[in-house]
mmCIF file of C-alpha atoms in Angstrom:
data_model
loop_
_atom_site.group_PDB
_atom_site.id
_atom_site.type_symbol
_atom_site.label_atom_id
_atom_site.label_comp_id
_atom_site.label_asym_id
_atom_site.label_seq_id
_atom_site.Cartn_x
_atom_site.Cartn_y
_atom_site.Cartn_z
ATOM 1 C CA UNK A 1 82.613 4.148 -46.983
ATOM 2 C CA UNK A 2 83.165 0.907 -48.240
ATOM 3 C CA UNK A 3 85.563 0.547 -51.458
ATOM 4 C CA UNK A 4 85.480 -1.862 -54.657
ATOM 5 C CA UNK A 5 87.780 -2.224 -57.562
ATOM 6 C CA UNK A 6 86.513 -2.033 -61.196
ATOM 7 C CA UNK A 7 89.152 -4.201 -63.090
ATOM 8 C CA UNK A 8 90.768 -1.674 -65.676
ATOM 9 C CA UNK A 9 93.305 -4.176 -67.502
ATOM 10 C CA UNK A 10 95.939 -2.007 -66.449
ATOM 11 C CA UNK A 11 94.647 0.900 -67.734
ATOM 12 C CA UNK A 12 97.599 3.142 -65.774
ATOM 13 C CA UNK A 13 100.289 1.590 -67.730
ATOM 14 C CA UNK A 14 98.721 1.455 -70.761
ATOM 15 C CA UNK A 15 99.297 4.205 -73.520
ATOM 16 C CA UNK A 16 97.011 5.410 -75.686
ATOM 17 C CA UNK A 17 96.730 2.890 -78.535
ATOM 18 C CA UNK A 18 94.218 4.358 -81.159
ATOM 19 C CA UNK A 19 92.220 1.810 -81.916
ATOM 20 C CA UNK A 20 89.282 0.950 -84.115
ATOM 21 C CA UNK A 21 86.297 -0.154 -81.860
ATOM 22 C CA UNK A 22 83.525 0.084 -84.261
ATOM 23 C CA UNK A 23 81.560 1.473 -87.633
ATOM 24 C CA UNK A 24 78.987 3.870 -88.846
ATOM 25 C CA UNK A 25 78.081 6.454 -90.884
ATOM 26 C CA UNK A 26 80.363 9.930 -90.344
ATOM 27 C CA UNK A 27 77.964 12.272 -91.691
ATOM 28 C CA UNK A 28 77.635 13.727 -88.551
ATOM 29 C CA UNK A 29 73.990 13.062 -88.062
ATOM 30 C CA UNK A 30 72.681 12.339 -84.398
ATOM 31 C CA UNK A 31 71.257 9.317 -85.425
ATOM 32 C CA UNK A 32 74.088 7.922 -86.678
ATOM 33 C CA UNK A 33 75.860 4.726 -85.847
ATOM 34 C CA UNK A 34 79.255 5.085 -83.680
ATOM 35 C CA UNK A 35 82.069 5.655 -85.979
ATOM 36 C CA UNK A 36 85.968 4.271 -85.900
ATOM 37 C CA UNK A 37 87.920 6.139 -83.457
ATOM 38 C CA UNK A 38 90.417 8.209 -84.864
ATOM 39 C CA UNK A 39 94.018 8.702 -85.605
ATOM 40 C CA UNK A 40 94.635 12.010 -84.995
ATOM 41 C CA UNK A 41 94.253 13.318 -88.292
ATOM 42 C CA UNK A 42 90.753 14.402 -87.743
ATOM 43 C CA UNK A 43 88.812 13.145 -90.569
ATOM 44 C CA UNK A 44 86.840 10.700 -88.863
ATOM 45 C CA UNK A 45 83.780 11.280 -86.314
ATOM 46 C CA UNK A 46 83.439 10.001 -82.912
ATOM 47 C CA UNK A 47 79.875 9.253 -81.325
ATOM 48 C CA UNK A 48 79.312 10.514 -77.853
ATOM 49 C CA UNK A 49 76.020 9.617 -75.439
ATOM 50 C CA UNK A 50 75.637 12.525 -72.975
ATOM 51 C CA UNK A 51 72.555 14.016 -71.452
ATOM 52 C CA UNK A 52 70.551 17.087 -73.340
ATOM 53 C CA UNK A 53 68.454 18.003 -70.559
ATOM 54 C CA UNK A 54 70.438 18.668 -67.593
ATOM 55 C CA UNK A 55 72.467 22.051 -66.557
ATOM 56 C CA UNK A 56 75.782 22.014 -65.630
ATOM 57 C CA UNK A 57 75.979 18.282 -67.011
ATOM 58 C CA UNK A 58 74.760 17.344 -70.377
ATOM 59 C CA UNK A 59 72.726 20.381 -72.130
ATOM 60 C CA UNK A 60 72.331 21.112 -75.346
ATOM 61 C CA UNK A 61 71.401 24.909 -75.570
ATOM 62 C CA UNK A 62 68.623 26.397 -77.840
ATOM 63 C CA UNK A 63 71.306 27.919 -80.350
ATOM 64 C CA UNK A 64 72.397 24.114 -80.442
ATOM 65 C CA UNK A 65 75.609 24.418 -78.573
ATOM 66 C CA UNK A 66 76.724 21.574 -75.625
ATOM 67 C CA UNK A 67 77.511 22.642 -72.439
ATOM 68 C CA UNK A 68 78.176 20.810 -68.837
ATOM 69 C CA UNK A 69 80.828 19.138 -66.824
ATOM 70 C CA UNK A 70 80.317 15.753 -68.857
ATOM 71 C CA UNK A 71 80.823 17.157 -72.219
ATOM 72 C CA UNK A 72 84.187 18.520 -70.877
ATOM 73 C CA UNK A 73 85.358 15.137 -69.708
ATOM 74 C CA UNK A 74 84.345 13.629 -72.997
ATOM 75 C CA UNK A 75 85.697 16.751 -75.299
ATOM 76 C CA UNK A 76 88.609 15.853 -73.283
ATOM 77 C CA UNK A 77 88.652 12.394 -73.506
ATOM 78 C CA UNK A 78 87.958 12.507 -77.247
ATOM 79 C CA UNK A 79 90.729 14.743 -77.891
ATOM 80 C CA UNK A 80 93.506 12.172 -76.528
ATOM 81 C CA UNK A 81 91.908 9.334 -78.316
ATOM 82 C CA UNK A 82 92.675 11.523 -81.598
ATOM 83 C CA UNK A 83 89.314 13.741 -82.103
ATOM 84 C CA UNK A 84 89.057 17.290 -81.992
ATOM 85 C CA UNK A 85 86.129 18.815 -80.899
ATOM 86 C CA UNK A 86 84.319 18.981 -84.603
ATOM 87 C CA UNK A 87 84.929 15.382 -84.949
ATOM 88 C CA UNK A 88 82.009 14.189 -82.076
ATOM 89 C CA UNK A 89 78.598 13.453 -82.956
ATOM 90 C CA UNK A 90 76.621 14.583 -79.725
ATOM 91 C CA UNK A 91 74.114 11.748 -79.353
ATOM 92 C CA UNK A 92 71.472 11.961 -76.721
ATOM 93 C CA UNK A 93 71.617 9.532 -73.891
ATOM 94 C CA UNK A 94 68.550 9.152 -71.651
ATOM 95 C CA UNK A 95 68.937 7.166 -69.009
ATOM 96 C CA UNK A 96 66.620 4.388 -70.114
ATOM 97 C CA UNK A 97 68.684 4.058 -72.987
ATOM 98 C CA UNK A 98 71.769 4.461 -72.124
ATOM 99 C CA UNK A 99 72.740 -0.133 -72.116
ATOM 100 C CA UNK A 100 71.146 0.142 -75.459
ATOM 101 C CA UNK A 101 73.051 2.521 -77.348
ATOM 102 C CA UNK A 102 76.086 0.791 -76.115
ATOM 103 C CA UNK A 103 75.338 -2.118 -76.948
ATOM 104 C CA UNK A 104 73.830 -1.771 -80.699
ATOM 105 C CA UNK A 105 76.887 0.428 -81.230
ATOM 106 C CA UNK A 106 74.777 3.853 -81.739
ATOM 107 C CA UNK A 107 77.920 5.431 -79.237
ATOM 108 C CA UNK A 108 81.633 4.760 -79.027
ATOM 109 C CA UNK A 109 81.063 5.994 -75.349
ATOM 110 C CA UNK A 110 78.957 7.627 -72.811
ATOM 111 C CA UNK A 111 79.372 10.258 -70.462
ATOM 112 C CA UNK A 112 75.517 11.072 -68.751
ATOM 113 C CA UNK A 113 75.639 10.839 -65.025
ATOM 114 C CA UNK A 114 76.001 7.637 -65.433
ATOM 115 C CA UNK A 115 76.010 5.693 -61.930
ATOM 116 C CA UNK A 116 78.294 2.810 -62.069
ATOM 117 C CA UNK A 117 76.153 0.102 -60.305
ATOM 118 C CA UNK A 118 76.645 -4.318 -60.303
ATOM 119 C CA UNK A 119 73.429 -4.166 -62.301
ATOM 120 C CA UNK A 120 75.146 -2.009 -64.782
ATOM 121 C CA UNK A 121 78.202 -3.608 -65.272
ATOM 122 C CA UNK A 122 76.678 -7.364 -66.412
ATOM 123 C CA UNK A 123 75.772 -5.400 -69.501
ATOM 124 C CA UNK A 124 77.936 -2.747 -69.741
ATOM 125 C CA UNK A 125 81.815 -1.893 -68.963
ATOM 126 C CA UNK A 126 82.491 1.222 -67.281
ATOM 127 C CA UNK A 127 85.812 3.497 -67.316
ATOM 128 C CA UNK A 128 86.652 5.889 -64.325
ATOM 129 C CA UNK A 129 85.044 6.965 -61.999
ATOM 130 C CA UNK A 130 85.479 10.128 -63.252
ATOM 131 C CA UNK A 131 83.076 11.883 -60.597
ATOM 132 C CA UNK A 132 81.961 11.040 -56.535
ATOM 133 C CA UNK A 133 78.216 12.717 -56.238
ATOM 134 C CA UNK A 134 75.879 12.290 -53.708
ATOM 135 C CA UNK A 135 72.225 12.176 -53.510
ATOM 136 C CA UNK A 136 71.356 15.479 -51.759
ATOM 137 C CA UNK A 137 68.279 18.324 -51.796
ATOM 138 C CA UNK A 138 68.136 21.852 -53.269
ATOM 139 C CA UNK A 139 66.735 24.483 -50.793
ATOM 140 C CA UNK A 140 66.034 28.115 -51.030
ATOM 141 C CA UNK A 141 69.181 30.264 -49.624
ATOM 142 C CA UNK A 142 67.154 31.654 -47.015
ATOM 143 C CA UNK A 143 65.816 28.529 -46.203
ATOM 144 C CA UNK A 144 67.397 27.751 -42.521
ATOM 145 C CA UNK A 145 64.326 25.128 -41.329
ATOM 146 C CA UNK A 146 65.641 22.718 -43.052
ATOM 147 C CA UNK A 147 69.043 21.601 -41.757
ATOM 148 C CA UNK A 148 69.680 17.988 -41.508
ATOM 149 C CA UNK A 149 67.757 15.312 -43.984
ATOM 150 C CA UNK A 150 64.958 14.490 -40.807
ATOM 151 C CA UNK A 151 63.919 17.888 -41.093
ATOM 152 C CA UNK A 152 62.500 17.042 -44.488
ATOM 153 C CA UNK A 153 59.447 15.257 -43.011
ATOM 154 C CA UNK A 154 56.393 17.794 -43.159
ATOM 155 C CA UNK A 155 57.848 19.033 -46.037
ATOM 156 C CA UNK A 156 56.797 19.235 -49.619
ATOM 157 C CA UNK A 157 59.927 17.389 -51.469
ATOM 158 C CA UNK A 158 59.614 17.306 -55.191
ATOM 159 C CA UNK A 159 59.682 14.032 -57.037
ATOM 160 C CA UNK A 160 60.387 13.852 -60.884
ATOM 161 C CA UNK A 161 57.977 11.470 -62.152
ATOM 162 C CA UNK A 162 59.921 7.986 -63.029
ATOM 163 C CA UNK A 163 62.329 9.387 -60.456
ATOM 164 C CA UNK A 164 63.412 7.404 -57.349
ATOM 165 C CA UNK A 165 65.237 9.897 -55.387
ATOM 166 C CA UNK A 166 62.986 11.461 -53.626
ATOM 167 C CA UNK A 167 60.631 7.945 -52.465
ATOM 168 C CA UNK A 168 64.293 7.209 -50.763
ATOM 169 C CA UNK A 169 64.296 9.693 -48.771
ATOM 170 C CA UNK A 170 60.852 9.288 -47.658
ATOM 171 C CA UNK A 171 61.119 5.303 -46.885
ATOM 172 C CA UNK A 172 64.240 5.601 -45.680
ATOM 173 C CA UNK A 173 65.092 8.968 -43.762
ATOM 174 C CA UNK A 174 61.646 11.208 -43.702
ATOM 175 C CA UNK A 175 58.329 8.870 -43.419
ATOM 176 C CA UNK A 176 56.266 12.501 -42.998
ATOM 177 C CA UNK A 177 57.839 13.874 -46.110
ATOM 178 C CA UNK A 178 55.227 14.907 -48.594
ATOM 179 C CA UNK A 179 55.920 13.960 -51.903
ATOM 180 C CA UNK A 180 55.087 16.689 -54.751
ATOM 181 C CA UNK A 181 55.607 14.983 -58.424
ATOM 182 C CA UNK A 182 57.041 17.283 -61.474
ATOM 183 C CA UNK A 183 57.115 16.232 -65.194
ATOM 184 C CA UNK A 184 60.579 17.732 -64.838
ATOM 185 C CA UNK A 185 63.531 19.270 -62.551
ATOM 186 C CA UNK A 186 62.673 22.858 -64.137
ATOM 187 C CA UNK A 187 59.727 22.774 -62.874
ATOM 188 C CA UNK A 188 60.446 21.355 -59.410
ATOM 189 C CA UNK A 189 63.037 24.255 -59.277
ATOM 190 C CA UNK A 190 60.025 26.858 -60.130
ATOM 191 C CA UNK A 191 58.328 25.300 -57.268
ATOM 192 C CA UNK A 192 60.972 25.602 -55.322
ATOM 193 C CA UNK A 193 61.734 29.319 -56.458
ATOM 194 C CA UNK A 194 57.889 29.853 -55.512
ATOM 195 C CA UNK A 195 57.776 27.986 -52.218
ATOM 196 C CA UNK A 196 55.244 25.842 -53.446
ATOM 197 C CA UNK A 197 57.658 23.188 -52.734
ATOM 198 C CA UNK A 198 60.321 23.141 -49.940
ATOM 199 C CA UNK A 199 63.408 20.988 -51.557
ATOM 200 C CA UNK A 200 64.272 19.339 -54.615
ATOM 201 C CA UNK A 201 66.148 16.180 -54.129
ATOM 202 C CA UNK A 202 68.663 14.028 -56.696
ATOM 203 C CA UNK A 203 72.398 14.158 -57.427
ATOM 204 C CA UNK A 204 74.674 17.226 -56.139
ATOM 205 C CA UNK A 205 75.679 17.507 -59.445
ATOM 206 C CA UNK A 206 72.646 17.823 -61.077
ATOM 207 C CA UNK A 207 71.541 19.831 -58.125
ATOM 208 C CA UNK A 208 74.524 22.168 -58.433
ATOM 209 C CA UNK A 209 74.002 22.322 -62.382
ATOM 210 C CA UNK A 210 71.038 23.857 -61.821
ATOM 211 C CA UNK A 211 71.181 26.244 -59.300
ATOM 212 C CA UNK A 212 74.494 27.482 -61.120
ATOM 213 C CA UNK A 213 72.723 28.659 -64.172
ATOM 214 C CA UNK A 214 72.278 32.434 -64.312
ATOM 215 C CA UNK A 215 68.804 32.384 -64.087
ATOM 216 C CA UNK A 216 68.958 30.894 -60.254
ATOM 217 C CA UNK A 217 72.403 31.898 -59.241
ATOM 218 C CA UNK A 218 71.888 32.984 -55.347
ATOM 219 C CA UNK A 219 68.435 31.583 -55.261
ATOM 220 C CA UNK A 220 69.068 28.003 -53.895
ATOM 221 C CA UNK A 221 71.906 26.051 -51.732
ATOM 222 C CA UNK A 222 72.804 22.410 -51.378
ATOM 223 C CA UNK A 223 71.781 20.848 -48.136
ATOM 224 C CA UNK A 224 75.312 18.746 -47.931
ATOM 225 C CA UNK A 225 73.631 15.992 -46.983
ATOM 226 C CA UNK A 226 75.524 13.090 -48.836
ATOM 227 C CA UNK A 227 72.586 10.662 -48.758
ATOM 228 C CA UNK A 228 74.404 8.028 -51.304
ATOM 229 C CA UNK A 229 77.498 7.868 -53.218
ATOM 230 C CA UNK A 230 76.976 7.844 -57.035
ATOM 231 C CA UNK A 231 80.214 6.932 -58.916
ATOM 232 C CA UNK A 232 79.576 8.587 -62.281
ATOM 233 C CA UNK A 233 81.933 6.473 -64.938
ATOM 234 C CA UNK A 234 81.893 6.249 -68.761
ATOM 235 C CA UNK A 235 79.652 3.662 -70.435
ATOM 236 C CA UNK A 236 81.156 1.683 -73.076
ATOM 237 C CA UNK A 237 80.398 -1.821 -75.082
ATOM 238 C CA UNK A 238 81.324 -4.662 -73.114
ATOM 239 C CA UNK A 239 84.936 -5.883 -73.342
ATOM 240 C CA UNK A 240 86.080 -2.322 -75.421
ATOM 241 C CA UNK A 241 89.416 -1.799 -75.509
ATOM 242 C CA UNK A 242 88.282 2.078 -75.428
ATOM 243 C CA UNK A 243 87.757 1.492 -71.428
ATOM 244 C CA UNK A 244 91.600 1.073 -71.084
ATOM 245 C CA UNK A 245 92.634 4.013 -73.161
ATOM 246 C CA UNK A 246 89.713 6.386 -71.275
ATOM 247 C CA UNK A 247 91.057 5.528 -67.898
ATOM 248 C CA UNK A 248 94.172 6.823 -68.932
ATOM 249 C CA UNK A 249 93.069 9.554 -70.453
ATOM 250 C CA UNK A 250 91.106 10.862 -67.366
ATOM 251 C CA UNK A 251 94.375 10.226 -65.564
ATOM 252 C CA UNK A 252 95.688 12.852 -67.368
ATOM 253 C CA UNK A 253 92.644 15.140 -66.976
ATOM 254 C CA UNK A 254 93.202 14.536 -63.203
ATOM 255 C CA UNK A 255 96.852 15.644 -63.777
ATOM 256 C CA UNK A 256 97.298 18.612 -65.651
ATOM 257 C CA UNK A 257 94.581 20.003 -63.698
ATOM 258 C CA UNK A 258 91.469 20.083 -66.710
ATOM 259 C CA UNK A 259 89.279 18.127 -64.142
ATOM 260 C CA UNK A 260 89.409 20.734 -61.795
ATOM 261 C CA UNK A 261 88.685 23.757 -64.101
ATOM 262 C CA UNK A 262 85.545 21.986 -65.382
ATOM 263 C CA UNK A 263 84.340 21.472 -62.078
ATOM 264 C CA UNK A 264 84.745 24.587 -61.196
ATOM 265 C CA UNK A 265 83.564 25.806 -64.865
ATOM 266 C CA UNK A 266 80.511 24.330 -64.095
ATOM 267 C CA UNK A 267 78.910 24.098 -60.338
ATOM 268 C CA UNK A 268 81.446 26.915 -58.941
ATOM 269 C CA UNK A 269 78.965 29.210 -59.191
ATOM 270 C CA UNK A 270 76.335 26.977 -57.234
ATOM 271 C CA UNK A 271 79.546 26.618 -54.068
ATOM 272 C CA UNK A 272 79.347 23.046 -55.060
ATOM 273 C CA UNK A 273 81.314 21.029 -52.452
ATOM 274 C CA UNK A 274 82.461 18.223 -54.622
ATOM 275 C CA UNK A 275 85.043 15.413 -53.522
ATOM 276 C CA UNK A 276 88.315 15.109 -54.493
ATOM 277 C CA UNK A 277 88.769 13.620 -58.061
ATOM 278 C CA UNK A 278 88.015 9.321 -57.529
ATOM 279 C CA UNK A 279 91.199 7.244 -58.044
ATOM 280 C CA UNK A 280 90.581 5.378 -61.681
ATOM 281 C CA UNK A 281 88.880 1.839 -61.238
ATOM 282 C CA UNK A 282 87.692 2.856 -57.293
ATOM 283 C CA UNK A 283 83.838 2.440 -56.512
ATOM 284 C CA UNK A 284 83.041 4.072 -53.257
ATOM 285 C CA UNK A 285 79.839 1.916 -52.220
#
């Protein structure tokens, strides 16, 4: 694996500095703007852009609760830049909006398995990487016909619609592969359940979100396949000093051993083989 440097402005010597970075409305309203980061005395709101839709990573549960491994990083993170948890303003981030809210200043940051990528970082600056996934498939547990990622051709792989994933793995590992599109990953993963599909393929995160939830727990495995690295890092406005003071504060997560109780918080329960915790400003390519 090949390795690039994200400049970080020496974000491991720097301490946390609270600084103002932007402002907005503190009504705590999803739609509102991103507010000043806070001092600590926990008056003021923060804006966060995480995912609603995805288990295990950014969900926001019917009784209107938010849950997932990125929400604990940014609880986290918000907490050393001065916010307790009733200070953030949750703020759905899809991902063809994530450039956007940055850069109107609708979030002070976002955490949404969000890929750090050259493309990316022209318009956006990213802190971290906070997480090492790969692109991998879902399987049923007693699924043993499919054991390395050529075995996928002659199967029925599910493809989100506006997903890339799984055309990928066709045009680049399993030409016979037939593709099977889904509105959504819930529904792949009842096609899966009902072998009307054979595997489900996107990020072992994601992948390991779902098949945690109680619901599926035992029903699926992770083929380990590692078909990309995806260096998930936190989004924010280009040339924020808030990229400085999050790099050290997910030092710290690293550190006093948070990171590793939220990853195993959230995809233990799927066996989730994740990597080792990426070293801050690191982009495995």
């Amino acid at each position: 694996m090949k390795l690039h440097t994200v400049t970080t402005a020496a974000a491991a010597a720097l301490v946390l500095s609270l600084t103002a970075v932007g402002c907005g409305s503190d009504d705590g309203d999803d739609t509102s703007s991103a507010s000043v980061v806070g001092t600590g005395s926990g008056d003021e709101k923060i804006t966060i852009g995480i995912k609603f839709d995805q288990p295990g990573i950014g969900l926001k549960t019917p009784d209107g609760k938010y849950t997932g491994f990125d929400v604990d990083v940014a609880t986290y993170v918000a907490k050393q830049l001065g916010h307790e948890p009733g200070d953030i303003v949750w703020k759905e981030a899809k991902s063809a909006d994530r450039e956007t809210l940055l850069q109107r200043g609708d979030v002070d940051f976002i955490a949404a398995s969000y890929s750090i990528t050259p493309e990316r970082e022209k318009k956006v600056d990213f802190a971290g990487p906070y997480l090492l996934a790969h692109q991998d498939v879902l399987i049923r547990a007693d699924d043993d016909t499919i054991k390395k990622p050529e075995d996928l051709n002659n199967k029925k792989l599910c493809s989100v619609t506006g997903s890339t994933s799984a055309q990928n793995v066709k045009d680049k590992i399993a030409p016979k592969a037939q593709l099977q599109e889904y509105g959504g990953y819930s529904e792949c993963l009842t096609g899966l359940e009902n072998k009307v599909i054979d595997a489900l393929t996107t990020d072992d995160s994601i992948l390991a979100g779902y098949a945690a939830q109680p619901e599926f727990e035992g029903k699926f495995k992770l083929g380990g396949f590692k078909l990309s690295n995806e260096n998930y890092g936190i989004g924010v406005e280009k040339g924020s000093e808030l990229k400085a003071q999050i790099n050290t504060a997910l030092q710290k997560m690293v550190k006093d051993g948070s990171w590793d109780a939220a990853v195993e918080k959230n995809f233990g329960p799927a066996d989730y083989k994740n990597e080792p915790a990426p070293k801050i400003g690191v982009v495995v390519n």
